[in-house]
XYZ file of C-alpha atoms in Angstrom:
263
model
C -58.985 69.753 11.579
C -55.718 69.121 13.375
C -53.213 66.628 11.935
C -50.405 65.152 13.948
C -47.502 63.520 12.113
C -45.322 61.196 14.112
C -42.322 59.299 12.711
C -41.982 55.698 13.741
C -39.340 53.050 12.919
C -41.715 51.324 10.528
C -43.155 54.457 8.820
C -45.029 57.722 9.381
C -48.250 57.861 11.408
C -50.628 60.715 10.453
C -53.298 61.120 13.082
C -56.368 63.354 13.062
C -57.904 64.839 16.142
C -60.677 62.257 15.830
C -60.640 58.490 16.213
C -59.113 57.531 12.844
C -55.541 57.579 11.602
C -53.618 56.719 8.464
C -50.388 54.742 8.567
C -48.060 55.291 5.566
C -45.352 52.704 4.900
C -42.060 53.951 3.458
C -41.103 52.926 -0.076
C -38.816 49.881 0.211
C -35.216 50.479 -0.753
C -34.282 48.833 -4.020
C -30.573 48.749 -4.767
C -29.451 49.776 -8.214
C -29.257 46.616 -10.322
C -25.757 45.463 -11.151
C -24.738 43.172 -13.983
C -24.752 39.482 -12.979
C -21.260 38.136 -12.512
C -21.203 34.336 -12.702
C -19.055 32.369 -10.278
C -15.803 31.323 -11.883
C -15.686 27.687 -12.962
C -13.250 25.733 -10.773
C -10.129 24.930 -12.736
C -8.104 21.746 -12.343
C -4.575 22.751 -11.447
C -1.929 20.708 -13.200
C 0.760 19.849 -10.626
C 4.333 20.780 -11.411
C 5.628 17.423 -10.173
C 4.134 13.985 -10.728
C 2.705 12.459 -7.547
C 2.341 8.683 -7.171
C 0.402 6.862 -4.431
C 2.150 3.658 -3.344
C 0.470 0.942 -1.252
C 1.778 -0.208 2.089
C 2.008 -3.948 2.569
C 2.468 -6.828 0.151
C 2.610 -4.746 -3.037
C 5.140 -2.153 -1.869
C 8.430 -3.892 -2.738
C 7.467 -4.731 -6.302
C 5.831 -1.320 -6.763
C 9.116 0.361 -5.878
C 11.057 -2.029 -8.122
C 8.912 -1.319 -11.171
C 9.389 2.438 -10.766
C 13.131 1.962 -10.308
C 13.180 0.337 -13.753
C 11.960 3.587 -15.327
C 14.269 5.878 -13.365
C 12.216 6.790 -10.271
C 13.660 5.753 -6.929
C 11.390 5.566 -3.885
C 13.394 2.884 -2.077
C 13.722 5.156 0.978
C 10.298 3.816 1.973
C 11.927 0.413 2.523
C 14.389 1.759 5.093
C 13.308 0.497 8.511
C 14.326 3.852 10.018
C 12.182 5.857 7.607
C 9.104 7.541 9.105
C 8.281 9.835 6.197
C 5.032 9.233 4.352
C 5.986 11.465 1.408
C 9.339 11.437 -0.340
C 10.749 12.931 -3.524
C 12.695 10.957 -6.092
C 16.403 11.964 -6.045
C 16.056 13.272 -9.612
C 13.212 15.615 -8.518
C 10.968 14.275 -11.260
C 8.280 12.834 -9.002
C 7.218 12.341 -5.422
C 5.481 9.389 -3.793
C 2.926 9.033 -1.023
C 2.950 5.928 1.176
C -0.664 5.097 2.044
C -2.829 2.157 3.033
C -3.544 -0.107 0.080
C -7.279 0.587 0.326
C -6.627 4.349 0.296
C -4.606 4.463 -2.940
C -7.704 4.856 -5.176
C -9.012 7.585 -2.866
C -5.872 9.720 -3.223
C -5.965 9.243 -6.993
C -9.704 9.883 -7.341
C -9.476 13.146 -5.382
C -6.489 14.361 -7.382
C -3.848 14.263 -4.643
C -1.941 11.740 -6.742
C -1.927 11.475 -10.520
C -0.865 7.823 -10.565
C -1.173 4.969 -8.110
C -0.798 1.221 -7.722
C -3.792 -0.704 -6.395
C -4.941 -4.299 -6.348
C -7.715 -5.191 -8.764
C -9.643 -6.543 -5.766
C -9.711 -3.077 -4.198
C -10.893 -1.493 -7.442
C -13.796 -3.940 -7.648
C -14.670 -3.498 -3.981
C -14.506 0.306 -3.875
C -15.527 1.169 -7.485
C -13.526 4.437 -7.478
C -13.690 6.963 -10.311
C -10.202 6.272 -11.657
C -8.703 5.078 -14.930
C -7.437 1.485 -14.807
C -4.454 1.759 -17.169
C -2.173 -1.266 -16.924
C -2.122 -4.744 -15.424
C 1.335 -4.642 -13.832
C 1.480 -8.455 -13.605
C 2.552 -8.833 -10.002
C 0.739 -9.285 -6.724
C -1.229 -12.206 -8.118
C -3.972 -13.619 -5.927
C -7.601 -14.682 -6.211
C -10.862 -13.893 -4.470
C -12.348 -17.159 -3.260
C -15.180 -18.691 -1.283
C -13.892 -21.032 1.424
C -15.529 -23.316 3.989
C -14.283 -25.734 6.670
C -12.838 -28.922 5.188
C -15.541 -30.996 6.910
C -18.374 -28.690 5.838
C -21.383 -30.253 4.066
C -21.284 -27.285 1.674
C -19.022 -28.360 -1.181
C -20.356 -25.718 -3.562
C -21.605 -22.147 -3.058
C -24.982 -23.401 -4.266
C -25.099 -25.677 -1.198
C -24.934 -22.739 1.224
C -28.416 -22.393 2.725
C -30.531 -19.341 2.078
C -29.892 -16.662 4.698
C -26.676 -18.398 5.668
C -23.825 -16.266 6.978
C -20.668 -15.402 5.044
C -17.809 -13.434 6.615
C -15.709 -11.105 4.460
C -13.778 -7.855 4.433
C -14.809 -7.506 0.776
C -18.467 -6.892 1.492
C -19.438 -5.494 -1.907
C -17.648 -8.225 -3.862
C -19.310 -10.897 -1.721
C -22.757 -9.326 -2.080
C -22.430 -9.056 -5.861
C -21.258 -12.663 -6.141
C -24.131 -14.188 -4.175
C -26.617 -11.848 -5.835
C -25.551 -13.200 -9.223
C -26.078 -16.729 -7.899
C -29.487 -15.660 -6.584
C -28.593 -16.926 -3.114
C -29.740 -14.616 -0.300
C -27.061 -14.641 2.396
C -26.035 -12.380 5.246
C -22.591 -10.845 4.737
C -20.784 -10.299 8.036
C -18.085 -7.603 7.697
C -14.805 -8.664 9.319
C -11.541 -6.781 8.874
C -9.177 -8.977 10.839
C -8.695 -12.728 10.594
C -11.693 -13.668 8.475
C -10.834 -17.371 8.881
C -12.156 -17.212 12.434
C -15.702 -16.802 11.107
C -16.280 -20.498 10.310
C -13.918 -21.700 13.048
C -16.024 -20.028 15.746
C -19.305 -20.942 14.064
C -20.198 -17.324 13.301
C -20.414 -18.025 9.564
C -20.805 -20.951 7.203
C -18.240 -19.599 4.747
C -15.845 -16.753 3.990
C -14.993 -14.678 0.924
C -11.368 -13.585 1.005
C -8.188 -13.110 -0.987
C -6.070 -16.227 -1.402
C -2.473 -16.232 -2.574
C -0.816 -19.563 -1.788
C -3.691 -21.039 0.211
C -1.419 -21.753 3.157
C -3.431 -19.710 5.673
C -6.617 -21.519 4.663
C -5.016 -24.948 5.015
C -3.501 -24.134 8.402
C -6.960 -23.170 9.630
C -8.745 -26.194 8.180
C -10.473 -24.354 5.327
C -10.786 -25.255 1.643
C -11.743 -23.227 -1.415
C -15.007 -24.137 -3.132
C -15.141 -21.393 -5.785
C -13.167 -18.496 -7.240
C -14.804 -15.115 -7.816
C -12.012 -13.514 -9.844
C -8.241 -13.245 -10.213
C -6.495 -10.128 -8.960
C -3.179 -8.399 -9.614
C -1.585 -4.984 -9.178
C -2.924 -2.271 -11.498
C -1.608 1.149 -12.475
C -4.406 3.671 -12.016
C -4.652 7.355 -12.899
C -6.778 10.381 -12.145
C -8.926 10.635 -15.327
C -8.938 14.434 -15.675
C -5.282 14.793 -14.798
C -4.429 12.102 -17.340
C -6.268 14.000 -20.084
C -5.039 17.496 -19.210
C -1.477 16.521 -18.416
C -1.221 13.723 -20.940
C 2.233 14.619 -22.258
C 3.862 14.341 -18.839
C 1.912 11.383 -17.466
C 1.705 9.386 -20.688
C 5.493 9.363 -20.913
C 5.732 7.521 -17.581
C 2.812 5.248 -18.369
C 4.395 4.265 -21.677
C 7.693 3.462 -19.948
C 5.910 1.303 -17.385
C 3.979 -0.463 -20.110
C 7.129 -1.263 -22.092
C 8.965 -2.428 -18.974
C 6.033 -4.637 -18.082
C 6.151 -6.381 -21.463
C 9.796 -7.383 -21.201
C 10.600 -10.978 -20.163
C 12.067 -11.293 -16.638
C 15.382 -12.658 -17.972
């Protein structure tokens, strides 16, 4: 009997002189086992300098003033020539980020800022994972339902089922009408919400009201209030716990300043 052995990429082929052959597979390579090394658990890095997120817009002036009272000066943001979005306090104790009001909770939640100032309305709308520490008692306003002055709907309960309500605070509006058990369509608008009823696109609006002047000038009246809002000091929860000594010192100063009478 004659055997022919031929090596192939996938094994060795042993062939007789007849019609049959045997194909032998190589033993698979098994690497020598090594001890399992678990991935390191991500560690929260405590920043060397306190970072504060400040809101652009209506809350900025008073936000800067309240920090000035405790020795942190970010007034450079008020300079009309300033184009910087991040500045450091002259004492090098803290730095501030100037961001959109709706983005303040985002910077705090993701740890880019340890403290921030945000309206209570934004916290209810966005539901961020942040610690709501102090009511700073400025930036007062209210979330209201408003309709045209000549509207037949004098109460939210009068708004017909599947009616249309325009709002930039979509989640707040949805929650409100859900609690009333009134199915409505919420139309998201992020500009002049008052145009919704004026153009006939909606029966009502849900929006922030401060003095009510804008509503009156556009022929609208309030028919209900959802909640009152004011500026709040918020913190990153983990940073607040791990870096409590540093952050709590500033929070305590703000709290004491906030309790003092204005005179």
